[in-house]
Coordinates of N, CA and C in Angstrom, one line a residue:
X152 N 299.9 123.8 289.1 CA 299.8 123.0 287.8 C 300.9 121.9 287.7
X153 N 300.5 120.7 287.3 CA 301.4 119.7 287.1 C 302.3 120.1 285.9
X154 N 303.5 119.5 285.8 CA 304.4 119.9 284.6 C 303.9 119.5 283.3
X155 N 303.1 118.3 283.2 CA 302.5 118.0 282.0 C 301.6 119.1 281.4
X156 N 300.7 119.7 282.3 CA 299.7 120.6 281.9 C 300.4 121.9 281.5
X157 N 301.6 122.3 282.1 CA 302.2 123.4 281.9 C 302.8 123.4 280.4
X158 N 303.5 122.3 280.2 CA 304.0 121.9 278.9 C 303.1 121.9 277.7
X159 N 301.8 121.4 278.0 CA 300.7 121.5 277.1 C 300.3 122.8 276.7
X160 N 300.1 123.6 277.8 CA 299.7 125.0 277.6 C 300.8 125.8 276.9
X161 N 301.9 125.5 277.2 CA 303.1 126.2 276.5 C 303.2 125.8 275.0
X162 N 303.0 124.6 274.7 CA 302.9 124.0 273.4 C 301.6 124.6 272.5
X163 N 300.6 124.7 273.3 CA 299.4 125.2 272.5 C 299.7 126.8 272.2
X164 N 300.2 127.5 273.2 CA 300.6 128.9 272.9 C 301.6 128.9 271.8
X165 N 302.6 128.2 271.8 CA 303.6 128.1 270.8 C 303.0 127.8 269.4
X166 N 302.2 126.9 269.3 CA 301.6 126.7 268.0 C 300.5 127.6 267.4
X167 N 299.8 128.3 268.4 CA 298.9 129.4 267.9 C 299.6 130.8 267.7
X168 N 300.8 131.0 268.2 CA 301.4 132.4 268.0 C 301.7 132.7 266.7
X169 N 302.2 131.7 265.8 CA 302.3 132.2 264.3 C 301.0 132.7 263.6
X170 N 299.9 132.0 264.0 CA 298.6 132.3 263.4 C 298.2 133.7 263.9
X171 N 298.3 134.0 265.1 CA 297.9 135.2 265.8 C 298.9 136.3 265.2
X172 N 300.1 136.1 265.0 CA 301.0 137.1 264.3 C 300.7 137.4 263.0
X173 N 300.3 136.4 262.2 CA 299.9 136.4 260.9 C 298.6 137.4 260.7
X174 N 297.7 137.1 261.6 CA 296.5 138.1 261.6 C 296.7 139.4 261.8
X175 N 297.7 139.7 262.8 CA 298.0 141.0 263.2 C 298.7 141.7 262.0
X176 N 299.6 141.0 261.4 CA 300.4 141.6 260.2 C 299.3 141.8 259.2
X177 N 298.4 140.9 258.8 CA 297.5 141.1 257.8 C 296.7 142.3 258.0
X178 N 296.2 142.5 259.3 CA 295.4 143.7 259.6 C 296.1 144.9 259.3
X179 N 297.5 145.0 259.9 CA 298.1 146.3 259.7 C 298.6 146.6 258.3
X180 N 298.8 145.6 257.4 CA 299.3 145.8 256.1 C 298.2 145.8 255.0
X181 N 297.1 145.4 255.3 CA 296.0 145.3 254.3 C 294.8 146.0 254.8
X182 N 294.1 145.5 255.8 CA 292.8 146.0 256.3 C 292.9 147.4 256.7
X183 N 293.7 147.7 257.5 CA 293.8 149.3 258.1 C 294.1 150.2 257.0
X184 N 295.0 150.0 256.0 CA 295.2 151.0 254.9 C 294.0 151.1 254.1
X185 N 293.3 150.0 253.9 CA 292.1 150.0 253.0 C 291.0 150.8 253.8
X186 N 290.8 150.7 255.0 CA 289.7 151.5 255.7 C 290.2 153.0 255.7
X187 N 291.4 153.2 255.8 CA 291.8 154.7 255.7 C 291.4 155.2 254.4
X188 N 291.8 154.5 253.2 CA 291.4 154.9 251.9 C 289.9 155.2 251.7
X189 N 289.2 154.3 252.2 CA 287.8 154.3 252.1 C 287.3 155.5 252.8
X190 N 287.8 155.8 254.0 CA 287.3 157.0 254.8 C 287.7 158.3 254.1
X191 N 289.0 158.3 253.5 CA 289.3 159.5 252.7 C 288.4 159.7 251.5
X192 N 288.0 158.8 250.8 CA 287.2 158.7 249.6 C 285.8 159.3 250.1
X193 N 285.3 158.6 251.2 CA 283.9 159.1 251.7 C 283.9 160.6 252.0
X194 N 285.0 161.1 252.7 CA 285.1 162.5 253.0 C 285.2 163.4 251.8
X195 N 286.0 162.8 250.7 CA 286.1 163.7 249.5 C 284.8 163.8 248.8
X196 N 284.0 162.6 248.8 CA 282.7 162.6 248.0 C 281.7 163.5 248.8
X197 N 281.8 163.4 250.1 CA 280.9 164.4 250.8 C 281.2 165.9 250.8
X198 N 282.4 166.1 250.4 CA 282.8 167.7 250.4 C 282.7 168.3 249.0
X199 N 282.2 167.5 248.0 CA 282.1 168.0 246.8 C 281.2 169.2 246.6
X200 N 281.6 170.2 245.8 CA 280.8 171.3 245.7 C 280.9 171.9 244.2
X201 N 279.9 172.7 243.8 CA 279.8 173.3 242.6 C 281.1 174.3 242.4
X202 N 281.7 174.0 241.2 CA 282.9 174.6 240.8 C 284.2 173.8 240.9
X203 N 284.0 172.7 241.6 CA 285.2 171.8 241.8 C 285.6 171.2 240.4
X204 N 286.9 171.1 240.2 CA 287.3 170.3 239.0 C 287.5 169.0 239.4
X205 N 286.9 168.0 238.8 CA 287.0 166.6 239.2 C 287.5 165.6 238.0
X206 N 287.9 164.4 238.4 CA 288.2 163.5 237.5 C 287.3 162.2 237.8
X207 N 286.7 161.6 236.8 CA 285.8 160.5 237.0 C 286.6 159.2 237.1
X208 N 285.9 158.1 237.4 CA 286.5 156.8 237.5 C 286.9 156.4 236.0
X209 N 286.2 156.9 234.9 CA 286.5 156.7 233.6 C 287.5 157.5 233.0
X210 N 288.0 158.5 233.8 CA 289.2 159.3 233.4 C 288.8 160.7 232.6
X211 N 287.5 161.0 232.8 CA 287.0 162.2 232.3 C 287.1 163.3 233.2
X212 N 287.7 164.4 232.7 CA 288.0 165.6 233.7 C 287.0 166.7 233.3
X213 N 286.4 167.3 234.3 CA 285.3 168.3 234.1 C 285.2 169.1 235.4
X214 N 284.2 170.1 235.3 CA 283.9 170.9 236.3 C 282.6 170.7 236.8
X215 N 282.4 170.6 238.0 CA 281.0 170.3 238.6 C 280.0 171.7 238.5
X216 N 278.9 171.5 237.8 CA 278.0 172.6 237.7 C 276.7 172.4 238.4
X217 N 276.4 171.3 239.0 CA 275.3 171.1 239.7 C 275.3 169.9 240.5
X218 N 274.9 169.9 241.8 CA 274.8 168.7 242.5 C 273.4 168.5 243.2
X219 N 272.8 167.4 243.0 CA 271.4 167.2 243.4 C 271.5 165.8 244.1
X220 N 271.5 165.8 245.4 CA 271.6 164.5 246.2 C 272.9 163.7 245.7
X221 N 272.7 162.5 245.2 CA 273.8 161.7 244.7 C 274.0 161.9 243.2
X222 N 273.4 162.9 242.5 CA 273.6 163.0 241.1 C 274.3 164.3 241.0
X223 N 275.4 164.2 240.1 CA 276.2 165.3 239.8 C 276.4 165.6 238.4
X224 N 276.3 166.8 238.0 CA 276.4 167.2 236.5 C 277.7 168.0 236.4
X225 N 278.5 167.4 235.4 CA 279.8 168.0 235.1 C 279.9 168.6 233.6
X226 N 280.8 169.7 233.5 CA 280.9 170.2 232.2 C 282.2 169.8 231.8
X227 N 282.3 169.3 230.4 CA 283.6 168.9 229.9 C 283.9 169.5 228.6
X228 N 285.1 169.8 228.3 CA 285.5 170.2 226.9 C 285.2 171.6 226.8
X229 N 285.8 172.1 225.5 CA 285.5 173.5 225.2 C 284.0 173.8 224.9
X230 N 283.3 172.8 224.4 CA 281.9 173.0 224.0 C 280.9 172.9 225.2
X231 N 281.6 172.7 226.4 CA 280.8 172.6 227.7 C 279.7 171.5 227.6
X232 N 280.1 170.4 227.3 CA 279.1 169.3 227.3 C 278.8 168.8 228.6
X233 N 277.5 168.7 229.0 CA 277.1 168.3 230.3 C 276.9 166.8 230.4
X234 N 277.7 166.2 231.5 CA 277.4 164.8 231.7 C 276.9 164.8 233.1
X235 N 275.9 163.7 233.2 CA 275.1 163.5 234.6 C 275.8 162.2 235.0
X236 N 276.3 162.3 236.3 CA 276.9 161.1 237.0 C 276.4 160.9 238.3
X237 N 276.6 159.6 238.8 CA 276.4 159.3 240.2 C 277.6 159.9 241.0
X238 N 277.4 160.2 242.2 CA 278.4 160.8 243.1 C 279.5 159.7 243.2
X239 N 279.3 158.6 243.2 CA 280.4 157.5 243.4 C 281.3 157.5 242.3
X240 N 280.9 157.9 241.1 CA 281.7 157.9 239.9 C 282.8 158.9 239.9
X241 N 282.9 159.8 240.8 CA 284.0 160.7 241.0 C 285.2 160.2 241.7
X242 N 286.3 160.1 241.0 CA 287.6 159.5 241.6 C 288.3 160.6 242.4
X243 N 288.4 161.8 241.9 CA 289.2 162.7 242.6 C 288.8 164.2 242.3
X244 N 289.2 165.1 243.2 CA 289.0 166.5 243.0 C 290.3 167.0 242.6
X245 N 290.4 167.7 241.4 CA 291.7 168.2 241.0 C 291.9 169.6 241.4
X246 N 293.2 170.0 241.4 CA 293.5 171.4 241.8 C 293.2 172.2 240.5
X247 N 292.6 173.5 240.8 CA 292.4 174.3 239.5 C 293.6 174.6 238.7
X248 N 293.4 174.6 237.4 CA 294.6 174.7 236.5 C 294.8 176.3 236.4
X249 N 295.9 176.8 236.7 CA 296.2 178.2 236.6 C 296.5 178.7 235.1
X250 N 296.1 179.9 234.7 CA 296.3 180.3 233.4 C 297.6 181.1 233.3
X251 N 298.7 180.4 233.5 CA 300.0 181.1 233.5 C 300.5 181.1 232.0

């Protein structure tokens, strides 16, 4: 390679390196953690079962009493009011509250 082509190639690599590094940093700081959270959420929603204590995305806490496909019925409050929700509306599965 003539010296001019070598310096042009080096200059091109040197100018593209910051952009490549930015993309790599962006991937490891934003995209990868988001995919991990999405995977955990999918696994949690797939493992729901009757009797689980859950919290909805609206902050309502209740106990699952029925699951039918993507429709979940939860009981809330001392009057055991039943709410019918879509599966995606469940935010988390809570640990059972002990009666100590």
